[in-house]
Each structure stands twice: as structure tokens, then as C-alpha cells.
Amino acid sequence: MNDNARATQEAVITADGVSFSYRSGEYVSRGVREINLEVMRGEFLVILGRNGSGKSTLAKLLNGFLVPDTGKVTVLGTDTSDDDKVYEVRSKVGMVFQNPDNQMVASVIENDVAFGPENLGIPREEIEKRVTAALEIVGMSEYRKGSPNKLSGGQKQRIAIAAILAMLPEVVILDESTAMLDPKGRREIMETVLKLNREKGMTVVLITHYMDEAIEADRIFVMNDGEIVSSGAPREVFADAESLKAAGLELPAASRISLKLAEAGYDVPFAITDEELADSVCRLK
Amino acid sequence: MQIKIENLSYVYSPRTPFEKTALKDISFTVNEGDTMGIVGATGSGKSTLSRHLNALIRIQSGRIMLGDADLSQRKVDLKAVRKKVGMLFQFPEYQLFADTVRKDVAFGPMNFGINDAEASAAAAEALSLVGLDIAEVGDKSPFELSGGQMRRVAIAGVIASKPEVLVLDEPTAGLDPAGKREILELVKKLKSSFVKTVIIVSHNMDEIAEYCNRVAVLDEGRLIADTTPDGLFNHSDVVDNTELDYPHTVKIKRKLAKRGFVVDSPALNVEQLTEGILGRLAE
């Protein structure tokens, strides 16, 4: 399930010994410490952590929104601390944020999606093509001429993703983009993300506190208190229940039930999806 | 205190081209001691209904009885109503405003006309109920706190006036799983204090299933179910006919049933479903 043939050995983003603290006057609060990671082209990477674990800080470091105090972040070989290259970096690493209402800039959806490429000075016909393609990928083509303020939260986030895609980024980072959505909206975004990665080969970094959104990832990094505390394929990471608990995360329902059944003496392997749990329970009867 | 809603209807912008019916002929009763969930798709009328409960919206037609107080009467004492029914809006941390936590929490009681010392004592009590120590956070700016703490300060601000009824609009939206659980456990704990009745408006069926003893379903302004979580999720087709979802554990139960493994349990949380599976395996 996790051997994604699209993930390559080529690093698009590299973080090397990165630390960052927030400062306001005398007050220093810790952001992240000693982060080392590589985002490989074509992979679906999930960064998991509770509120305040430093995961959003890390996301902002990966697209040059923040610059490390020590260590280095490079995007396709470009150092994000190079002031002359800041726009280049941000056009390669697109970011979708948490609140759908804060990301709409225009009163007509197609203008909203066109806003990014317009700022890059792309010719009109090319922009048209990009807007069409981007709306198509997120399944919002029929709303093109409509107004964003009549959309649901999930639909607004899909427009925000389309607006990023129209910039033709190398990587899309979603920073808790499902946190404010209802279950239906969350499902829409997760389906869009999987389609982007699996069908279009887009490199995706998803920042979340929901473990069930991490099940389909190629790799997971778990953050706690500003540090990466574990990493690996979902099954490896989920199996380490103790360190997940310490990081304030909650296993998916299927995992918890499989553990309880095993504890009660039944031969039920650790499940991460509902399907796996159903398989092993039905096998017992 | 019982809340009795009778034939409540509400229309926004009546007699204009923008006229929109938000509630149609709704009747139900919330009994003292209930934790009632109100669910429904976006635009189904949940917020309009909950805003009626502390008279933020005046009644157009129908009646709401809060104990002996009739909210449809022109002369109803709004201040008394709002003191009895505390209301927590969505993302309440955005509504914190004072320069210290102490002042923010004491703001409500002071508006209900008690003196500084009493308001300060009420703030200390409310903060301790939500698990914060006034000595530790009282003089901090609310904006220095973490997201979960800010939300607890916002809840303290509502309960500092000692409401009998607490209406919560999406109380856990945006929080991580540990933060969600913390808030819901807090709400449960508050029910052993002066708060007798809780009404939770939510999209999250897992929470409704686990924490509510009753649930009302709104669909396009109509009340289409007034039942228990077990009744809604296990013994009706309401979920299939609306945009609602099943709680995660009920989904697993249904998946098992499709494969011929029928679990005799409401499966409203992980514990219940596990027990159900174990029971079936032991047969």
C-alpha cells in the first residue's frame, strides 16, 4: 500500500540541522529544533503532531516563509535564506492554509485561481489554460464563474488548492487544511490530495493532527515539542503506540480495536484501516 | 429547568426578494439533565435554532419556554434569560478581548451587575472548573496562551455567570484529538456543577455518539428526528437520507455486518464496539 512507485530518490526540499525560535522582545518561544528531513519528488509525506508541536513552524520553514536561525533549508538546491531567490522558492513550494475564508482574494472563482499566475506575469492564454486545468483537478470546473462566498468550507479549500496548482509548483504543502472542515469537507480534501499525488505525481506534504489522514502516506514524520520523535511508513509509526501517546496523538479506531482484541487473546494483527480490521475479525468466525 | 420549543418557525428577510425560511414548525423539549446534540448539514438551521435559546433572535412565530419564562413575550427579562443560558460560539478564542485572563473571565458576571470582588471570585471559580489556576494565568494576556487554553478561558468566561444551560456551537472545531477530548470531558464534568443541561451543535458524529444522551436532526429547517444516538445511528435511515455521517465505530460495525458478522452493540464508541465483537466471538 505504501510502496508508491512515484516517490523517487531525488530530494526536492532538504532541511539540514534546522532550528528556529519565535522572538518578541524578551520573550522567546521555541519553534523547532535540529530538524533533518528530505522531501522526495513524487512522495506523499505527512507531518503529524498535536497543536503546538512545531509542525506549522516546520511547514513555514520549508517554503521560505520563515528562515532558520541555524541550519539550512534548500528547495531544489536554492537556499531559502537567499533574499534574492525568495519568490522563486515560494513559487515552487505552494502552501494551503487552515482557514478557507482567509485565502479567497477575488469575487469570482476563476479570478481567484488566476491571481497567482497573474502576479508572476504569465501571458493571458497560458493563465486560462492553467485555471482550466487546476479547476479540473480539484473537481470544481462547474463553479468557475461563480462566487467563492457561496461555497462550503471543503469547496473553498479545493479552490485554494487550485490557486496553488495554477502556479505550477513542485511541491504542495497543506498546513492543517482540513482542521476547520466538517467530515464531508475533510473527505473532499483528502480525495483531492490523493488524486494529486497518485494521478498527477505531485509531491505533497500534509501537516495534520488526524492520524487517519496519515494512513495513505508514503512516509510520516511525528513531531512533539519542536522535534521529530519518530518517522517511517505508516504501519511502522502507528505500531509504536507509546511514542504516539507521548506525542498527544490518538490511534485510528481500527487500530485501537485490533489492539484490544489481541489483548483479549484473539489472533488479530495490528490494523490501521477499517478494512484490515474487518478482514481479520471475519477470519476468526 | 426544562426548555420547551413549540411550533417554532423563522424566516430571514421576510417579504423581500431575499426571504429565506430557516426554521419550519419545530417542536421538541430538552429536559433538565440532558446533553442534547443538534446535528444537520450546513444551512439546516442549527445556528438559527441555537441563537433563539438565549434570545439573540426574537421569536417570529411559535413559542419557547425556558422554565417559566416565555421567550415569545415582548416583556421577557432578556438579562435573566441570558444569565440562565450561557452560549459559546464557534472559535470562541477569537472573542477574547481583555488584556488579562482575569478581566476577560470576569467581564460577564460584571455585566450581570455584581461587584468587583464577587466577579473576581466568580472568575477564579470558573477558571478552576476549566482546569486553569487563576494565580498562574490570571494576570497573563489571553493571547499568550495555547489554543486549547484559550478555548478553556473562553468557556470560563461563559460559565462565570453560572448558567443553568450551556449551549455550545461546534465546541471542538479546529482542536487536535487530545484537545477535543479535553473539552468534551470538561463539558461532562461541568454537568456535576451548576450547569444542568448542555446543548451541543456539532458536525462530529463521533462526539455526538459518545457524549450525548439525545440528538435532534435538522434538515432544511425541519426537525426530522428527535431520538437517542443509538436510535439515530442504529435504528433509522435518517443518516442515509441526509448529508450526515455515521460515527466511525458504527461504520466499522456496518462493514462487519455486510460481511455477515453481526455485532449486537450500539457501537457508539471503541469500547462498545470491542465488547460487541468479543461477545460475538465468544458465542
PDB file of N, CA and C in Angstrom, chain B residues 104-191:
ATOM      1  N   ASP B 104     -10.995  39.198  31.429  1.00  0.00           N
ATOM      2  CA  ASP B 104     -11.824  38.619  30.375  1.00  0.00           C
ATOM      3  C   ASP B 104     -12.917  37.736  30.982  1.00  0.00           C
ATOM      4  N   VAL B 105     -12.509  36.894  31.927  1.00  0.00           N
ATOM      5  CA  VAL B 105     -13.470  35.951  32.516  1.00  0.00           C
ATOM      6  C   VAL B 105     -14.474  36.682  33.407  1.00  0.00           C
ATOM      7  N   ALA B 106     -14.035  37.761  34.067  1.00  0.00           N
ATOM      8  CA  ALA B 106     -14.924  38.481  34.990  1.00  0.00           C
ATOM      9  C   ALA B 106     -15.895  39.412  34.257  1.00  0.00           C
ATOM     10  N   PHE B 107     -15.679  39.606  32.952  1.00  0.00           N
ATOM     11  CA  PHE B 107     -16.486  40.567  32.198  1.00  0.00           C
ATOM     12  C   PHE B 107     -17.982  40.221  32.215  1.00  0.00           C
ATOM     13  N   GLY B 108     -18.296  38.926  32.032  1.00  0.00           N
ATOM     14  CA  GLY B 108     -19.696  38.508  32.006  1.00  0.00           C
ATOM     15  C   GLY B 108     -20.406  38.796  33.320  1.00  0.00           C
ATOM     16  N   PRO B 109     -19.898  38.217  34.439  1.00  0.00           N
ATOM     17  CA  PRO B 109     -20.551  38.462  35.724  1.00  0.00           C
ATOM     18  C   PRO B 109     -20.697  39.950  36.035  1.00  0.00           C
ATOM     19  N   MET B 110     -19.699  40.775  35.690  1.00  0.00           N
ATOM     20  CA  MET B 110     -19.803  42.204  35.996  1.00  0.00           C
ATOM     21  C   MET B 110     -20.948  42.843  35.219  1.00  0.00           C
ATOM     22  N   ASN B 111     -21.193  42.341  34.001  1.00  0.00           N
ATOM     23  CA  ASN B 111     -22.320  42.859  33.234  1.00  0.00           C
ATOM     24  C   ASN B 111     -23.660  42.460  33.815  1.00  0.00           C
ATOM     25  N   PHE B 112     -23.640  41.377  34.600  1.00  0.00           N
ATOM     26  CA  PHE B 112     -24.885  40.999  35.249  1.00  0.00           C
ATOM     27  C   PHE B 112     -25.016  41.697  36.596  1.00  0.00           C
ATOM     28  N   GLY B 113     -24.148  42.691  36.835  1.00  0.00           N
ATOM     29  CA  GLY B 113     -24.382  43.617  37.930  1.00  0.00           C
ATOM     30  C   GLY B 113     -23.837  43.214  39.281  1.00  0.00           C
ATOM     31  N   ILE B 114     -22.780  42.410  39.348  1.00  0.00           N
ATOM     32  CA  ILE B 114     -22.213  42.141  40.663  1.00  0.00           C
ATOM     33  C   ILE B 114     -20.935  42.962  40.828  1.00  0.00           C
ATOM     34  N   ASN B 115     -20.466  43.105  42.074  1.00  0.00           N
ATOM     35  CA  ASN B 115     -19.330  43.992  42.300  1.00  0.00           C
ATOM     36  C   ASN B 115     -17.991  43.326  41.942  1.00  0.00           C
ATOM     37  N   ASP B 116     -16.941  44.128  41.947  1.00  0.00           N
ATOM     38  CA  ASP B 116     -15.618  43.668  41.536  1.00  0.00           C
ATOM     39  C   ASP B 116     -15.156  42.416  42.262  1.00  0.00           C
ATOM     40  N   ALA B 117     -15.310  42.438  43.599  1.00  0.00           N
ATOM     41  CA  ALA B 117     -14.787  41.333  44.405  1.00  0.00           C
ATOM     42  C   ALA B 117     -15.524  40.037  44.060  1.00  0.00           C
ATOM     43  N   GLU B 118     -16.858  40.154  43.936  1.00  0.00           N
ATOM     44  CA  GLU B 118     -17.644  38.958  43.612  1.00  0.00           C
ATOM     45  C   GLU B 118     -17.304  38.446  42.205  1.00  0.00           C
ATOM     46  N   ALA B 119     -17.134  39.388  41.272  1.00  0.00           N
ATOM     47  CA  ALA B 119     -16.813  38.995  39.897  1.00  0.00           C
ATOM     48  C   ALA B 119     -15.461  38.301  39.861  1.00  0.00           C
ATOM     49  N   SER B 120     -14.532  38.808  40.654  1.00  0.00           N
ATOM     50  CA  SER B 120     -13.200  38.224  40.693  1.00  0.00           C
ATOM     51  C   SER B 120     -13.261  36.802  41.262  1.00  0.00           C
ATOM     52  N   ALA B 121     -14.088  36.635  42.299  1.00  0.00           N
ATOM     53  CA  ALA B 121     -14.250  35.301  42.887  1.00  0.00           C
ATOM     54  C   ALA B 121     -14.906  34.354  41.876  1.00  0.00           C
ATOM     55  N   ALA B 122     -15.907  34.875  41.140  1.00  0.00           N
ATOM     56  CA  ALA B 122     -16.580  34.051  40.130  1.00  0.00           C
ATOM     57  C   ALA B 122     -15.596  33.641  39.040  1.00  0.00           C
ATOM     58  N   ALA B 123     -14.696  34.568  38.675  1.00  0.00           N
ATOM     59  CA  ALA B 123     -13.696  34.268  37.647  1.00  0.00           C
ATOM     60  C   ALA B 123     -12.755  33.172  38.120  1.00  0.00           C
ATOM     61  N   ALA B 124     -12.330  33.272  39.389  1.00  0.00           N
ATOM     62  CA  ALA B 124     -11.414  32.267  39.936  1.00  0.00           C
ATOM     63  C   ALA B 124     -12.076  30.895  39.930  1.00  0.00           C
ATOM     64  N   GLU B 125     -13.363  30.862  40.327  1.00  0.00           N
ATOM     65  CA  GLU B 125     -14.072  29.587  40.377  1.00  0.00           C
ATOM     66  C   GLU B 125     -14.237  29.003  38.968  1.00  0.00           C
ATOM     67  N   ALA B 126     -14.613  29.871  38.024  1.00  0.00           N
ATOM     68  CA  ALA B 126     -14.827  29.403  36.652  1.00  0.00           C
ATOM     69  C   ALA B 126     -13.519  28.877  36.064  1.00  0.00           C
ATOM     70  N   LEU B 127     -12.413  29.587  36.313  1.00  0.00           N
ATOM     71  CA  LEU B 127     -11.131  29.135  35.776  1.00  0.00           C
ATOM     72  C   LEU B 127     -10.749  27.797  36.394  1.00  0.00           C
ATOM     73  N   SER B 128     -11.027  27.639  37.689  1.00  0.00           N
ATOM     74  CA  SER B 128     -10.635  26.371  38.293  1.00  0.00           C
ATOM     75  C   SER B 128     -11.511  25.235  37.757  1.00  0.00           C
ATOM     76  N   LEU B 129     -12.778  25.529  37.456  1.00  0.00           N
ATOM     77  CA  LEU B 129     -13.635  24.493  36.844  1.00  0.00           C
ATOM     78  C   LEU B 129     -13.112  24.032  35.488  1.00  0.00           C
ATOM     79  N   VAL B 130     -12.516  24.952  34.721  1.00  0.00           N
ATOM     80  CA  VAL B 130     -11.987  24.547  33.415  1.00  0.00           C
ATOM     81  C   VAL B 130     -10.535  24.075  33.511  1.00  0.00           C
ATOM     82  N   GLY B 131     -10.046  23.935  34.748  1.00  0.00           N
ATOM     83  CA  GLY B 131      -8.719  23.360  34.935  1.00  0.00           C
ATOM     84  C   GLY B 131      -7.579  24.347  34.811  1.00  0.00           C
ATOM     85  N   LEU B 132      -7.865  25.634  35.009  1.00  0.00           N
ATOM     86  CA  LEU B 132      -6.783  26.620  34.983  1.00  0.00           C
ATOM     87  C   LEU B 132      -6.702  27.287  36.359  1.00  0.00           C
ATOM     88  N   ASP B 133      -5.499  27.679  36.728  1.00  0.00           N
ATOM     89  CA  ASP B 133      -5.280  28.283  38.035  1.00  0.00           C
ATOM     90  C   ASP B 133      -5.158  29.792  37.876  1.00  0.00           C
ATOM     91  N   ILE B 134      -6.040  30.529  38.551  1.00  0.00           N
ATOM     92  CA  ILE B 134      -6.045  31.983  38.377  1.00  0.00           C
ATOM     93  C   ILE B 134      -4.719  32.602  38.822  1.00  0.00           C
ATOM     94  N   ALA B 135      -4.091  31.994  39.826  1.00  0.00           N
ATOM     95  CA  ALA B 135      -2.808  32.523  40.302  1.00  0.00           C
ATOM     96  C   ALA B 135      -1.748  32.417  39.200  1.00  0.00           C
ATOM     97  N   GLU B 136      -1.910  31.404  38.365  1.00  0.00           N
ATOM     98  CA  GLU B 136      -0.905  31.170  37.337  1.00  0.00           C
ATOM     99  C   GLU B 136      -1.190  31.956  36.051  1.00  0.00           C
ATOM    100  N   VAL B 137      -2.455  31.944  35.624  1.00  0.00           N
ATOM    101  CA  VAL B 137      -2.764  32.567  34.326  1.00  0.00           C
ATOM    102  C   VAL B 137      -3.538  33.887  34.439  1.00  0.00           C
ATOM    103  N   GLY B 138      -4.041  34.211  35.646  1.00  0.00           N
ATOM    104  CA  GLY B 138      -4.938  35.357  35.815  1.00  0.00           C
ATOM    105  C   GLY B 138      -4.402  36.668  35.268  1.00  0.00           C
ATOM    106  N   ASP B 139      -3.115  36.913  35.440  1.00  0.00           N
ATOM    107  CA  ASP B 139      -2.560  38.195  35.004  1.00  0.00           C
ATOM    108  C   ASP B 139      -1.896  38.141  33.641  1.00  0.00           C
ATOM    109  N   LYS B 140      -1.947  36.966  33.014  1.00  0.00           N
ATOM    110  CA  LYS B 140      -1.375  36.861  31.661  1.00  0.00           C
ATOM    111  C   LYS B 140      -2.362  37.414  30.641  1.00  0.00           C
ATOM    112  N   SER B 141      -1.839  37.797  29.490  1.00  0.00           N
ATOM    113  CA  SER B 141      -2.723  38.136  28.382  1.00  0.00           C
ATOM    114  C   SER B 141      -3.305  36.831  27.843  1.00  0.00           C
ATOM    115  N   PRO B 142      -4.600  36.816  27.527  1.00  0.00           N
ATOM    116  CA  PRO B 142      -5.162  35.579  26.968  1.00  0.00           C
ATOM    117  C   PRO B 142      -4.437  35.147  25.689  1.00  0.00           C
ATOM    118  N   PHE B 143      -3.814  36.100  25.021  1.00  0.00           N
ATOM    119  CA  PHE B 143      -3.191  35.791  23.736  1.00  0.00           C
ATOM    120  C   PHE B 143      -1.817  35.149  23.861  1.00  0.00           C
ATOM    121  N   GLU B 144      -1.325  35.035  25.118  1.00  0.00           N
ATOM    122  CA  GLU B 144      -0.065  34.315  25.337  1.00  0.00           C
ATOM    123  C   GLU B 144      -0.295  32.822  25.491  1.00  0.00           C
ATOM    124  N   LEU B 145      -1.568  32.414  25.630  1.00  0.00           N
ATOM    125  CA  LEU B 145      -1.863  31.015  25.938  1.00  0.00           C
ATOM    126  C   LEU B 145      -1.927  30.171  24.672  1.00  0.00           C
ATOM    127  N   SER B 146      -1.884  28.842  24.862  1.00  0.00           N
ATOM    128  CA  SER B 146      -2.018  27.934  23.718  1.00  0.00           C
ATOM    129  C   SER B 146      -3.480  27.911  23.266  1.00  0.00           C
ATOM    130  N   GLY B 147      -3.731  27.353  22.080  1.00  0.00           N
ATOM    131  CA  GLY B 147      -5.083  27.310  21.520  1.00  0.00           C
ATOM    132  C   GLY B 147      -6.087  26.641  22.451  1.00  0.00           C
ATOM    133  N   GLY B 148      -5.695  25.483  23.003  1.00  0.00           N
ATOM    134  CA  GLY B 148      -6.590  24.752  23.898  1.00  0.00           C
ATOM    135  C   GLY B 148      -6.883  25.538  25.170  1.00  0.00           C
ATOM    136  N   GLN B 149      -5.847  26.200  25.690  1.00  0.00           N
ATOM    137  CA  GLN B 149      -6.032  27.017  26.903  1.00  0.00           C
ATOM    138  C   GLN B 149      -6.940  28.207  26.625  1.00  0.00           C
ATOM    139  N   MET B 150      -6.750  28.843  25.449  1.00  0.00           N
ATOM    140  CA  MET B 150      -7.594  29.985  25.101  1.00  0.00           C
ATOM    141  C   MET B 150      -9.056  29.571  25.041  1.00  0.00           C
ATOM    142  N   ARG B 151      -9.295  28.378  24.477  1.00  0.00           N
ATOM    143  CA  ARG B 151     -10.678  27.941  24.389  1.00  0.00           C
ATOM    144  C   ARG B 151     -11.248  27.701  25.787  1.00  0.00           C
ATOM    145  N   ARG B 152     -10.402  27.177  26.691  1.00  0.00           N
ATOM    146  CA  ARG B 152     -10.889  26.954  28.056  1.00  0.00           C
ATOM    147  C   ARG B 152     -11.172  28.277  28.763  1.00  0.00           C
ATOM    148  N   VAL B 153     -10.339  29.296  28.489  1.00  0.00           N
ATOM    149  CA  VAL B 153     -10.608  30.624  29.070  1.00  0.00           C
ATOM    150  C   VAL B 153     -11.955  31.144  28.546  1.00  0.00           C
ATOM    151  N   ALA B 154     -12.217  30.931  27.260  1.00  0.00           N
ATOM    152  CA  ALA B 154     -13.488  31.386  26.679  1.00  0.00           C
ATOM    153  C   ALA B 154     -14.667  30.684  27.354  1.00  0.00           C
ATOM    154  N   ILE B 155     -14.503  29.382  27.620  1.00  0.00           N
ATOM    155  CA  ILE B 155     -15.576  28.645  28.301  1.00  0.00           C
ATOM    156  C   ILE B 155     -15.734  29.194  29.726  1.00  0.00           C
ATOM    157  N   ALA B 156     -14.614  29.464  30.385  1.00  0.00           N
ATOM    158  CA  ALA B 156     -14.679  30.028  31.742  1.00  0.00           C
ATOM    159  C   ALA B 156     -15.468  31.338  31.719  1.00  0.00           C
ATOM    160  N   GLY B 157     -15.262  32.140  30.674  1.00  0.00           N
ATOM    161  CA  GLY B 157     -15.970  33.412  30.560  1.00  0.00           C
ATOM    162  C   GLY B 157     -17.480  33.225  30.497  1.00  0.00           C
ATOM    163  N   VAL B 158     -17.914  32.129  29.899  1.00  0.00           N
ATOM    164  CA  VAL B 158     -19.356  31.864  29.811  1.00  0.00           C
ATOM    165  C   VAL B 158     -19.885  31.317  31.141  1.00  0.00           C
ATOM    166  N   ILE B 159     -19.151  30.374  31.739  1.00  0.00           N
ATOM    167  CA  ILE B 159     -19.689  29.733  32.944  1.00  0.00           C
ATOM    168  C   ILE B 159     -19.489  30.580  34.197  1.00  0.00           C
ATOM    169  N   ALA B 160     -18.701  31.669  34.094  1.00  0.00           N
ATOM    170  CA  ALA B 160     -18.505  32.536  35.262  1.00  0.00           C
ATOM    171  C   ALA B 160     -19.831  33.138  35.722  1.00  0.00           C
ATOM    172  N   SER B 161     -20.812  33.250  34.823  1.00  0.00           N
ATOM    173  CA  SER B 161     -22.125  33.776  35.203  1.00  0.00           C
ATOM    174  C   SER B 161     -23.042  32.681  35.741  1.00  0.00           C
ATOM    175  N   LYS B 162     -22.500  31.481  35.919  1.00  0.00           N
ATOM    176  CA  LYS B 162     -23.246  30.338  36.457  1.00  0.00           C
ATOM    177  C   LYS B 162     -24.552  30.053  35.724  1.00  0.00           C
ATOM    178  N   PRO B 163     -24.467  29.801  34.426  1.00  0.00           N
ATOM    179  CA  PRO B 163     -25.687  29.469  33.683  1.00  0.00           C
ATOM    180  C   PRO B 163     -26.164  28.058  34.024  1.00  0.00           C
ATOM    181  N   GLU B 164     -27.488  27.851  33.958  1.00  0.00           N
ATOM    182  CA  GLU B 164     -28.020  26.502  34.176  1.00  0.00           C
ATOM    183  C   GLU B 164     -27.951  25.677  32.900  1.00  0.00           C
ATOM    184  N   VAL B 165     -28.004  26.393  31.776  1.00  0.00           N
ATOM    185  CA  VAL B 165     -27.982  25.725  30.481  1.00  0.00           C
ATOM    186  C   VAL B 165     -26.773  26.242  29.709  1.00  0.00           C
ATOM    187  N   LEU B 166     -26.058  25.324  29.073  1.00  0.00           N
ATOM    188  CA  LEU B 166     -24.902  25.725  28.287  1.00  0.00           C
ATOM    189  C   LEU B 166     -25.158  25.302  26.837  1.00  0.00           C
ATOM    190  N   VAL B 167     -25.095  26.268  25.926  1.00  0.00           N
ATOM    191  CA  VAL B 167     -25.265  25.959  24.501  1.00  0.00           C
ATOM    192  C   VAL B 167     -23.908  26.121  23.837  1.00  0.00           C
ATOM    193  N   LEU B 168     -23.416  25.049  23.215  1.00  0.00           N
ATOM    194  CA  LEU B 168     -22.076  25.071  22.632  1.00  0.00           C
ATOM    195  C   LEU B 168     -22.175  24.867  21.128  1.00  0.00           C
ATOM    196  N   ASP B 169     -21.676  25.826  20.361  1.00  0.00           N
ATOM    197  CA  ASP B 169     -21.713  25.714  18.903  1.00  0.00           C
ATOM    198  C   ASP B 169     -20.355  25.212  18.419  1.00  0.00           C
ATOM    199  N   GLU B 170     -20.304  23.975  17.954  1.00  0.00           N
ATOM    200  CA  GLU B 170     -19.060  23.362  17.463  1.00  0.00           C
ATOM    201  C   GLU B 170     -17.904  23.564  18.450  1.00  0.00           C
ATOM    202  N   PRO B 171     -18.045  23.059  19.677  1.00  0.00           N
ATOM    203  CA  PRO B 171     -17.051  23.395  20.707  1.00  0.00           C
ATOM    204  C   PRO B 171     -15.649  22.849  20.454  1.00  0.00           C
ATOM    205  N   THR B 172     -15.501  21.830  19.591  1.00  0.00           N
ATOM    206  CA  THR B 172     -14.165  21.251  19.425  1.00  0.00           C
ATOM    207  C   THR B 172     -13.551  21.542  18.059  1.00  0.00           C
ATOM    208  N   ALA B 173     -14.228  22.330  17.223  1.00  0.00           N
ATOM    209  CA  ALA B 173     -13.713  22.579  15.868  1.00  0.00           C
ATOM    210  C   ALA B 173     -12.288  23.123  15.923  1.00  0.00           C
ATOM    211  N   GLY B 174     -11.421  22.560  15.104  1.00  0.00           N
ATOM    212  CA  GLY B 174     -10.059  23.077  14.993  1.00  0.00           C
ATOM    213  C   GLY B 174      -9.080  22.575  16.039  1.00  0.00           C
ATOM    214  N   LEU B 175      -9.575  21.825  17.039  1.00  0.00           N
ATOM    215  CA  LEU B 175      -8.647  21.320  18.066  1.00  0.00           C
ATOM    216  C   LEU B 175      -8.099  19.957  17.654  1.00  0.00           C
ATOM    217  N   ASP B 176      -6.924  19.601  18.191  1.00  0.00           N
ATOM    218  CA  ASP B 176      -6.384  18.273  17.909  1.00  0.00           C
ATOM    219  C   ASP B 176      -7.132  17.249  18.769  1.00  0.00           C
ATOM    220  N   PRO B 177      -6.940  15.936  18.490  1.00  0.00           N
ATOM    221  CA  PRO B 177      -7.745  14.923  19.194  1.00  0.00           C
ATOM    222  C   PRO B 177      -7.655  15.033  20.724  1.00  0.00           C
ATOM    223  N   ALA B 178      -6.462  15.283  21.244  1.00  0.00           N
ATOM    224  CA  ALA B 178      -6.324  15.399  22.698  1.00  0.00           C
ATOM    225  C   ALA B 178      -7.086  16.627  23.200  1.00  0.00           C
ATOM    226  N   GLY B 179      -7.010  17.723  22.457  1.00  0.00           N
ATOM    227  CA  GLY B 179      -7.715  18.951  22.818  1.00  0.00           C
ATOM    228  C   GLY B 179      -9.228  18.764  22.770  1.00  0.00           C
ATOM    229  N   LYS B 180      -9.707  18.028  21.761  1.00  0.00           N
ATOM    230  CA  LYS B 180     -11.142  17.739  21.637  1.00  0.00           C
ATOM    231  C   LYS B 180     -11.621  16.976  22.857  1.00  0.00           C
ATOM    232  N   ARG B 181     -10.873  15.907  23.187  1.00  0.00           N
ATOM    233  CA  ARG B 181     -11.271  15.070  24.310  1.00  0.00           C
ATOM    234  C   ARG B 181     -11.294  15.880  25.607  1.00  0.00           C
ATOM    235  N   GLU B 182     -10.276  16.738  25.752  1.00  0.00           N
ATOM    236  CA  GLU B 182     -10.175  17.576  26.948  1.00  0.00           C
ATOM    237  C   GLU B 182     -11.430  18.445  27.113  1.00  0.00           C
ATOM    238  N   ILE B 183     -11.862  19.078  26.012  1.00  0.00           N
ATOM    239  CA  ILE B 183     -13.033  19.960  26.077  1.00  0.00           C
ATOM    240  C   ILE B 183     -14.298  19.159  26.377  1.00  0.00           C
ATOM    241  N   LEU B 184     -14.445  18.002  25.738  1.00  0.00           N
ATOM    242  CA  LEU B 184     -15.668  17.216  25.947  1.00  0.00           C
ATOM    243  C   LEU B 184     -15.727  16.644  27.360  1.00  0.00           C
ATOM    244  N   GLU B 185     -14.561  16.205  27.870  1.00  0.00           N
ATOM    245  CA  GLU B 185     -14.522  15.706  29.253  1.00  0.00           C
ATOM    246  C   GLU B 185     -14.851  16.853  30.208  1.00  0.00           C
ATOM    247  N   LEU B 186     -14.375  18.051  29.856  1.00  0.00           N
ATOM    248  CA  LEU B 186     -14.663  19.226  30.679  1.00  0.00           C
ATOM    249  C   LEU B 186     -16.172  19.493  30.708  1.00  0.00           C
ATOM    250  N   VAL B 187     -16.809  19.416  29.547  1.00  0.00           N
ATOM    251  CA  VAL B 187     -18.258  19.648  29.472  1.00  0.00           C
ATOM    252  C   VAL B 187     -18.993  18.625  30.337  1.00  0.00           C
ATOM    253  N   LYS B 188     -18.534  17.378  30.263  1.00  0.00           N
ATOM    254  CA  LYS B 188     -19.127  16.313  31.072  1.00  0.00           C
ATOM    255  C   LYS B 188     -18.993  16.644  32.562  1.00  0.00           C
ATOM    256  N   LYS B 189     -17.797  17.101  32.938  1.00  0.00           N
ATOM    257  CA  LYS B 189     -17.531  17.428  34.333  1.00  0.00           C
ATOM    258  C   LYS B 189     -18.392  18.610  34.796  1.00  0.00           C
ATOM    259  N   LEU B 190     -18.580  19.582  33.891  1.00  0.00           N
ATOM    260  CA  LEU B 190     -19.371  20.760  34.262  1.00  0.00           C
ATOM    261  C   LEU B 190     -20.795  20.379  34.645  1.00  0.00           C
ATOM    262  N   LYS B 191     -21.264  19.253  34.102  1.00  0.00           N
ATOM    263  CA  LYS B 191     -22.639  18.854  34.403  1.00  0.00           C
ATOM    264  C   LYS B 191     -22.831  18.412  35.849  1.00  0.00           C
TER     265      LYS B 191
END
